[in-house]
C-alpha atoms as one frame of an Amber mdcrd trajectory, in Angstrom:
protein
 -23.436  25.151  -9.590 -23.556  21.716 -10.923 -26.569  20.395 -12.580 -28.874
  17.502 -10.463 -28.424  14.803 -13.541 -24.860  14.610 -13.058 -25.328  13.556
  -9.545 -25.301  10.577  -7.629 -28.704   8.814  -8.642 -29.209  11.620 -11.032
 -29.655  10.191 -14.585 -26.349  10.769 -16.449 -24.711   9.749 -13.751 -26.695
   6.480 -13.965 -26.342   6.221 -17.564 -22.788   7.013 -17.052 -22.269   3.481
 -14.477 -24.517   1.508 -16.709 -22.270   1.706 -19.606 -19.237   1.649 -17.038
 -21.031  -1.935 -15.568 -21.387  -2.859 -19.706 -17.886  -2.450 -20.112 -16.381
  -4.442 -17.781 -18.869  -7.619 -17.825 -17.501  -7.263 -21.788 -13.860  -7.225
 -20.676 -13.854 -10.183 -17.967 -15.124 -12.118 -20.270 -12.603 -11.673 -23.168
  -9.529 -11.813 -20.095 -10.730 -15.301 -19.040 -11.469 -16.344 -22.858  -7.624
 -14.978 -22.898  -6.131 -16.923 -20.138  -8.416 -20.551 -20.857  -6.489 -19.971
 -24.277  -3.039 -19.038 -22.514  -3.312 -22.295 -19.946  -4.051 -24.246 -22.999
  -1.496 -22.997 -25.059   1.052 -23.848 -21.889  -0.042 -27.390 -20.868   0.325
 -27.962 -24.741   4.339 -26.597 -24.104   4.542 -28.636 -21.312   3.190 -32.305
 -23.378   5.210 -31.689 -26.013   8.450 -31.126 -23.536   7.050 -34.964 -21.823
   7.081 -36.665 -25.543  10.000 -35.293 -26.757  12.311 -36.290 -23.640  10.510
 -38.995 -22.716  12.317 -41.932 -25.703  12.931 -45.745 -25.374  15.550 -44.911
 -22.198  15.346 -41.771 -22.268  17.443 -40.365 -18.975  15.432 -38.022 -16.501
  17.572 -35.118 -17.782  16.858 -35.259 -21.229  13.069 -34.760 -20.067  14.332
 -31.819 -17.946  16.314 -30.664 -20.473  13.491 -30.614 -23.467  11.360 -28.367
 -20.903  13.728 -25.869 -20.007  14.721 -25.136 -23.485  11.363 -25.317 -24.789
  10.235 -22.958 -21.348  13.165 -20.696 -21.967  11.978 -20.099 -26.018   8.319
 -19.499 -24.519   9.928 -16.738 -22.181  11.276 -14.548 -25.027   7.884 -13.902
 -26.093   6.603 -13.643 -22.618   9.143 -10.933 -21.777   9.923 -13.260 -17.878
  12.066 -15.752 -17.208  12.490 -19.040 -18.398  11.933 -20.136 -14.665   8.626
 -18.416 -14.336   7.217 -19.579 -17.610   8.444 -23.737 -16.323   6.999 -23.240
 -13.265   3.077 -22.209 -15.747   3.800 -24.685 -17.401   3.269 -26.711 -14.593
   0.377 -25.068 -12.919  -0.854 -25.373 -16.010  -1.062 -28.600 -16.866  -2.919
 -29.209 -14.184  -5.299 -27.144 -13.855  -5.736 -28.063 -17.848  -6.087 -31.830
 -17.419  -5.967 -32.205 -13.823  -9.386 -30.327 -12.944 -11.197 -30.187 -17.017
 -14.676 -29.883 -15.124 -13.702 -26.713 -13.582 -12.216 -25.102 -16.761 -14.848
 -25.701 -18.633 -17.296 -24.043 -15.938 -14.932 -21.196 -16.181 -14.872 -20.802
 -19.787 -18.634 -20.947 -19.781 -19.098 -18.371 -17.043 -20.435 -20.087 -14.376
 -17.573 -19.211 -11.945 -14.491 -16.939 -11.774 -10.542 -18.161 -12.559 -10.407
 -17.302  -8.425 -12.768 -20.257  -8.399 -10.788 -22.159 -10.389  -7.742 -21.652
  -8.280  -9.737 -22.548  -5.295 -10.824 -25.627  -6.931  -6.826 -26.705  -7.674
  -5.391 -24.930  -4.741  -7.715 -27.387  -2.383  -7.957 -29.997  -4.212  -4.285
 -30.909  -4.901  -4.457 -32.326  -0.787  -6.597 -35.509  -2.231  -5.039 -37.911
  -4.197  -5.433 -37.650  -8.218  -7.980 -40.466  -8.305 -10.582 -38.198  -6.118
  -9.622 -34.520  -8.236 -13.281 -35.402 -10.776 -15.468 -35.930  -7.723 -14.238
 -33.252  -5.615 -14.585 -30.928  -8.106 -18.053 -31.969  -8.926 -19.056 -30.928
  -5.787 -16.570 -28.028  -5.788 -18.024 -26.197  -8.758 -21.923 -26.255  -7.331
 -20.754 -24.677  -3.952 -18.313 -21.972  -6.093 -21.230 -20.720  -8.088 -23.077
 -17.703  -6.839 -20.936 -16.534  -4.376 -16.631 -15.060  -4.114 -13.963 -17.679
  -4.408 -12.664 -15.881  -0.875 -16.177 -16.185   0.475 -15.841 -20.356  -1.556
 -12.546 -21.491  -0.472 -12.514 -22.094   3.594 -15.389 -24.314   2.506 -13.881
 -26.118  -0.306 -10.826 -27.248   2.334 -12.933 -28.444   4.636 -14.089 -30.574
   1.507 -11.236 -31.054   0.871  -9.939 -32.531   4.222 -13.322 -34.869   4.511
 -13.208 -36.331   1.714  -9.393 -37.211   2.174  -8.595 -40.708   2.591  -6.106
 -39.816   6.005  -7.364 -38.290   8.234  -7.327 -34.412   9.782  -5.361 -35.239
  12.670  -2.981 -37.278  11.454  -1.567 -35.562   8.549  -1.704 -32.096  10.952
   0.676 -33.930  12.715   3.052 -34.316  10.375   2.834 -30.675   9.539   2.818
 -29.157  13.082   5.967 -31.052  12.640   7.592 -28.677  10.551   7.003 -25.192
  12.184   9.905 -22.999  12.151  10.459 -19.195  11.576  12.243 -17.586   9.562
  14.033 -14.639   8.267  13.288 -13.196   4.430  15.589 -10.548   3.773  13.351
  -6.918   1.444  14.477  -4.141   0.481  15.674  -0.271   2.764  17.050  -2.094
   5.106  13.457  -4.500   6.038  13.493  -7.722   6.396  10.020  -9.930   7.351
   9.844 -12.381   9.848   7.649 -15.772   9.024   6.761 -17.442  10.800   5.152
 -21.199  10.044   3.220 -22.178  13.157  -0.707 -23.972  13.683  -3.136 -21.870
  12.763  -5.423 -21.366  15.886  -1.837 -20.561  17.274  -0.951 -17.729  14.572
  -4.726 -16.522  14.977  -4.676 -15.914  18.630  -1.398 -14.075  18.313  -2.808
 -12.331  15.733  -5.503 -10.847  17.547  -4.317 -10.778  20.731  -1.609  -8.234
  18.502  -4.846  -6.259  17.178  -6.626  -6.021  20.322  -3.336  -4.189  21.875
  -3.358  -1.708  19.129  -6.372  -0.892  18.943  -6.128  -0.197  23.265  -3.092
   2.159  22.059  -4.645   3.525  19.532  -8.169   4.228  21.503  -5.561   5.941
  24.345  -3.372   8.425  22.615  -3.899  11.723  23.203  -3.869  14.962  21.097
  -1.750  18.015  20.925  -2.416  21.557  19.759   0.364  22.471  17.289  -0.495
  25.709  15.044  -4.317  25.964  14.040  -4.517  22.511  13.965  -4.959  19.129
  15.966  -3.016  16.041  15.722  -2.484  13.190  17.970   0.679  12.904  20.199
   1.015   9.031  18.381   0.212   9.277  14.635   1.001   4.836  14.194  -1.669
   3.267  12.034  -2.927   0.161  13.942  -0.789  -2.565  11.616   2.611   0.248
  12.500   0.902  -0.227  16.607   0.780  -4.280  15.781   4.182  -4.226  14.393
   5.477  -2.515  17.060   4.579  -3.910  19.789   5.214  -8.287  18.165   8.553
  -6.283  18.479   8.616  -5.532  22.134   7.024  -8.714  23.293   9.707 -11.049
  21.563  12.079  -8.828  22.327  10.750  -8.092  26.058   8.668 -10.243  27.035
  10.137 -13.417  28.858   8.420 -17.378  27.377   5.452 -18.588  29.745   4.078
 -21.273  28.074   6.993 -23.181  27.281   5.141 -26.655  26.748   8.291 -28.872
  28.152   8.115 -27.059  31.440   4.167 -26.859  31.713   2.030 -29.014  32.473
  -1.577 -27.335  31.085  -2.281 -26.744  27.124   0.904 -24.748  26.398   0.123
 -22.183  24.095  -3.443 -23.216  24.268  -3.475 -22.103  27.323  -3.444 -19.125
  26.232  -5.726 -18.883  23.713  -9.858 -17.694  24.803 -12.830 -16.236  23.543
 -11.919 -14.945  20.602 -11.247 -17.754  18.648 -14.489 -19.279  17.639 -14.465
 -22.541  16.793 -17.651 -24.978  15.520 -16.853 -28.365  16.370 -18.589 -31.036
  14.859 -20.437 -32.953  17.538 -18.742 -36.207  16.196 -15.611 -34.595  15.865
 -15.901 -33.342  19.701 -16.240 -36.455  21.007 -13.785 -38.274  19.526 -15.959
 -40.923  17.124 -14.072 -38.743  14.375 -11.434 -36.960  13.726 -11.869 -34.545
  10.399 -11.096 -31.090  10.451 -12.966 -28.616  13.081 -13.462 -24.668  11.725
 -12.324 -22.249  12.995 -14.781 -19.680  11.652 -14.180 -17.593   9.070 -11.068
 -18.172   8.951  -9.508 -22.134   7.978  -9.833 -25.716   9.071  -7.947 -27.118
  12.608  -7.006 -29.958  14.366  -9.595 -31.852  16.216  -6.789 -32.187  18.924
  -6.899 -28.127  19.212 -10.753 -28.120  19.021 -11.068 -30.374  21.950  -8.859
 -28.447  24.204 -10.550 -25.218  23.096 -13.589 -26.163  24.221 -12.793 -28.147
  27.639 -11.728 -24.568  28.454 -15.136 -22.710  27.501 -17.525 -22.081  30.262
 -20.263 -21.530  28.224 -21.818 -24.950  26.470 -24.866 -23.702  23.957 -26.610
 -25.912  21.171 -27.332 -24.748  17.981 -30.780 -25.457  16.272 -30.701 -25.810
  13.049 -33.639 -26.373  10.361 -33.807 -29.981   9.209 -35.013 -28.749   5.622
 -32.696 -25.515   5.465 -29.847 -26.382   7.331 -30.595 -22.707   8.374 -29.683
 -21.813  12.482 -33.485 -21.203  14.285 -32.269 -21.069  17.692 -30.163 -21.685
  20.812 -30.363 -22.414  24.415 -29.800 -19.448  26.101 -32.213 -16.710  24.554
 -31.107 -13.406  25.946 -31.498 -10.264  24.021 -29.036  -9.124  23.235 -26.233
 -11.150  23.972 -27.955 -14.402  23.144 -29.227 -13.326  20.328 -25.907 -11.963
  19.129 -24.122 -15.426  19.425 -27.264 -17.016  17.615 -26.173 -14.672  14.378
 -22.871 -15.406  14.889 -23.067 -18.869  14.137 -25.422 -17.851  11.157 -23.749
 -15.368   9.671 -20.375 -16.248  10.968 -19.211 -12.896   8.176 -20.261  -9.713
   6.664 -23.236 -10.472   4.879 -22.739  -7.699   2.610 -22.134  -9.687  -0.996
 -18.011 -10.490  -0.913 -17.338  -9.572   1.997 -15.751 -11.875   4.630 -14.927
 -10.708   7.420 -15.919 -13.018  10.845 -18.791 -11.575  12.206 -16.712 -11.487
  15.762 -15.818  -8.190  14.490 -19.118  -7.113  12.850 -21.510  -4.591  13.533
 -25.159  -6.030  13.849 -27.182  -3.968  11.413 -31.383  -3.712  11.692 -31.839
  -4.270   8.052 -35.116  -2.438   8.198 -34.006   0.630  10.694 -34.641   0.330
  13.947 -35.775   4.197  13.838 -37.540   3.787  11.044 -39.827   1.242  12.722
 -37.979  -2.046  12.496 -37.723  -5.289  15.342 -34.857  -6.172  16.970 -35.785
  -9.927  15.829 -33.707 -12.776  14.228 -34.964 -11.838  11.096 -34.569  -8.320
  11.406 -30.645  -8.786  12.160 -27.525  -9.332   9.920 -24.125  -8.361  10.655
 -22.018  -5.735   8.440 -18.741  -4.763   8.502 -17.812  -0.992   9.324 -17.767
  -0.096   5.110 -20.599  -2.407   4.214 -23.098  -1.361   7.234 -22.067   2.734
   6.502 -22.567   1.993   2.845 -25.965   1.138   3.794 -27.089   3.735   5.391
 -24.884   6.611   3.546 -25.244   5.693  -0.101 -28.155   4.390  -2.559 -27.470
   0.398  -1.952 -30.767  -1.273  -0.271 -31.279  -4.581   0.871 -34.425  -6.134
   2.871 -34.321  -9.487   4.181 -36.178 -12.929   3.773 -37.039 -15.635   5.085
 -34.188 -18.261   6.196 -31.876 -14.868   6.710 -31.139 -14.902   3.218 -30.542
 -10.713   2.331 -31.737  -9.154  -1.013 -29.672  -6.432  -1.852 -30.203  -3.773
  -4.452 -27.688  -1.820  -6.203 -28.046   2.190  -7.570 -28.166   0.627 -10.997
 -31.448  -1.847  -9.587 -28.984  -5.008  -9.860 -30.126  -7.114  -7.264 -27.410
  -9.304  -5.107 -28.695 -12.651  -3.336 -26.598 -13.138  -0.209 -27.476 -16.382
   0.980 -27.129 -17.206   4.645 -23.657 -19.470   5.292 -24.230 -23.247   5.408
 -23.881 -23.726   8.894 -20.715 -26.044  10.306 -22.366 -27.821  13.041 -25.741
 -29.551  12.772 -27.332 -31.075  16.174 -30.195 -34.222  14.961 -32.707 -36.135
  17.370 -30.862 -38.972  19.058 -32.741 -42.494  18.779 -33.371 -43.641  22.573
 -35.480 -46.478  23.704 -37.376 -46.443  27.028 -34.835 -46.177  29.510 -32.333
 -44.415  27.971 -30.745 -40.996  29.691 -31.882 -38.079  28.203 -29.417 -36.993
  25.215 -26.893 -34.563  25.022
């Protein structure tokens, strides 16, 4: 018979978890110190190669040969290829020399390696003279949140700070769209399509919906004493099979060279949720728009999608906190659900980034125990974390402004702030006789 102290929630169980968490924290600190030291050593190797390969009248190939030689020497010690070391030396120099404040914040424990990687990768979209300004804002945004949560916001920040408009850069990038085939192992290959983000998201969403419809309608059969599904494929497998079927058997119906409509964008519908700043929507600027839960998209695409929608809603935000407080169409549950999707944007469990349109609206205080169906008691949770809230010792309470406070079985608390709104409406200044503002 199992001792009660050894079961989840028992003293022995909790003590073991406390020890594991403490060890994980210690290891994380040691690992961070080692990773930063390695970056600095590799960056020093790069600087040495530059110094040795840059005498007066030296040829470009001299520097390259010196770098190759040093990379090969380091590779022998690290037991990896010299090409890999040379690439990592370049990355280390960019990180250590280009984004020193981010490295210092990592070393101080304010952020983690994933944050630094996100800052560097998104900051590289900017001219080098703007990196210091960018990383200062980016570090503040990274503190208290996970790397996957902040990456989208950092991309938007970098795009808005860039001296060239997002629309101009997107047009150039879109010219490089292509489909590539990469051979793999065991008779498999990867078909890689480089497409505008909103098209790629629309394709993936349609494949997902079709795969789920197939899985939901498959039957069962008796096999001996067991009942098994007639179609045992996973969602990923069905999605891949539908993808192949559509490409091999489908007929192109959205060719831009034949259509006078929106081309492929004409097939994108409400499942792709786009938040568009008013100035971008009206053409006043060409800044990036936020494909909720994903990444920036170009303004022309966002305007096309907005022009095809049948429903327009204004979102109002608290002027102090920026948190959404109401919508024009307030009906329960549909109006409230739209409000919560705009506020939450994704699952509200710490670190999770599953888009709100794929989550469940959960009563923070259980409805069966008296919790009300009101905005201050509702938040989006994905199926995984909704189940954790119901069936484990994790607990949550909702504070004002959509803030969630999670408490782990060990009594640790994690504050989950509502995401920064991507759209903010402010009252327009009017003079007597002017028409009412939009």
